[in-house]
Coordinates of C-alpha atoms in Angstrom, one line a residue:
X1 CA 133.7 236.0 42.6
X2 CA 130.0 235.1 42.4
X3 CA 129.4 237.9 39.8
X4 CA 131.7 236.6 37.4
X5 CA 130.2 232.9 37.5
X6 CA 127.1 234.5 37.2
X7 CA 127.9 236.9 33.9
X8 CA 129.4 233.5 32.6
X9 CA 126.5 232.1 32.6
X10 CA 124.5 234.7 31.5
X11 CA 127.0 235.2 28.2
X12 CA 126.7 231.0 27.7
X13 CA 122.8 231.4 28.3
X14 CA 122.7 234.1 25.3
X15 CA 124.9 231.5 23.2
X16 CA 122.7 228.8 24.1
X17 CA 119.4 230.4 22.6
X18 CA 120.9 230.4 19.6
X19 CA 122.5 226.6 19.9
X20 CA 119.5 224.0 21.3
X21 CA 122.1 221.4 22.4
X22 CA 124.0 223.7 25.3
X23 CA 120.2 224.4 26.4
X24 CA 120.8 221.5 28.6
X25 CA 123.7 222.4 29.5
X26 CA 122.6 226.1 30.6
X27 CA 119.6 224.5 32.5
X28 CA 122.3 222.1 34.7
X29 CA 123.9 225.5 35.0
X30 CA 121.4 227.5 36.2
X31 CA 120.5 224.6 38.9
X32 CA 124.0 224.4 40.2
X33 CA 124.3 227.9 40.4
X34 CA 120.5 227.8 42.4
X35 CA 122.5 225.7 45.0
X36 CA 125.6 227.1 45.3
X37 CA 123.4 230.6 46.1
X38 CA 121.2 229.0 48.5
X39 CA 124.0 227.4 50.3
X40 CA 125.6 230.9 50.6
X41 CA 122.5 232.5 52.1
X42 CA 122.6 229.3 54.6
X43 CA 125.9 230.2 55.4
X44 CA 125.2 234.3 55.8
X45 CA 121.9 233.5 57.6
X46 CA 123.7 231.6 60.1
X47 CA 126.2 234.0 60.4
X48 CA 124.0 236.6 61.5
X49 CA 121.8 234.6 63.3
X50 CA 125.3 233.7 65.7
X51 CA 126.2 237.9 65.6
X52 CA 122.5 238.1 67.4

């Protein structure tokens, strides 16, 4: 599931080197997509640290 976000991205990040105005756009992308993968390794941290 994450993959495919992730290769959306990437393809929309290629597009938006060659259109300036989606550079924003890829930026708020690439920050969202920071959090959502932090707050997953939260979640799989914790989930191991419960297992131990």
């Amino acid at each position: 599931m994450n993959f495919i976000l992730i290769s959306k991205i990437v393809q929309r990040s290629e597009k938006a080197v060659a259109e300036p105005q989606t550079l924003v756009n890829y930026k708020m992308a690439m920050s969202v997509l920071a959090l959502v993968a932090e707050r997953d390794i939260k979640k799989t941290t914790t989930r191991k640290m419960d297992k131990l």
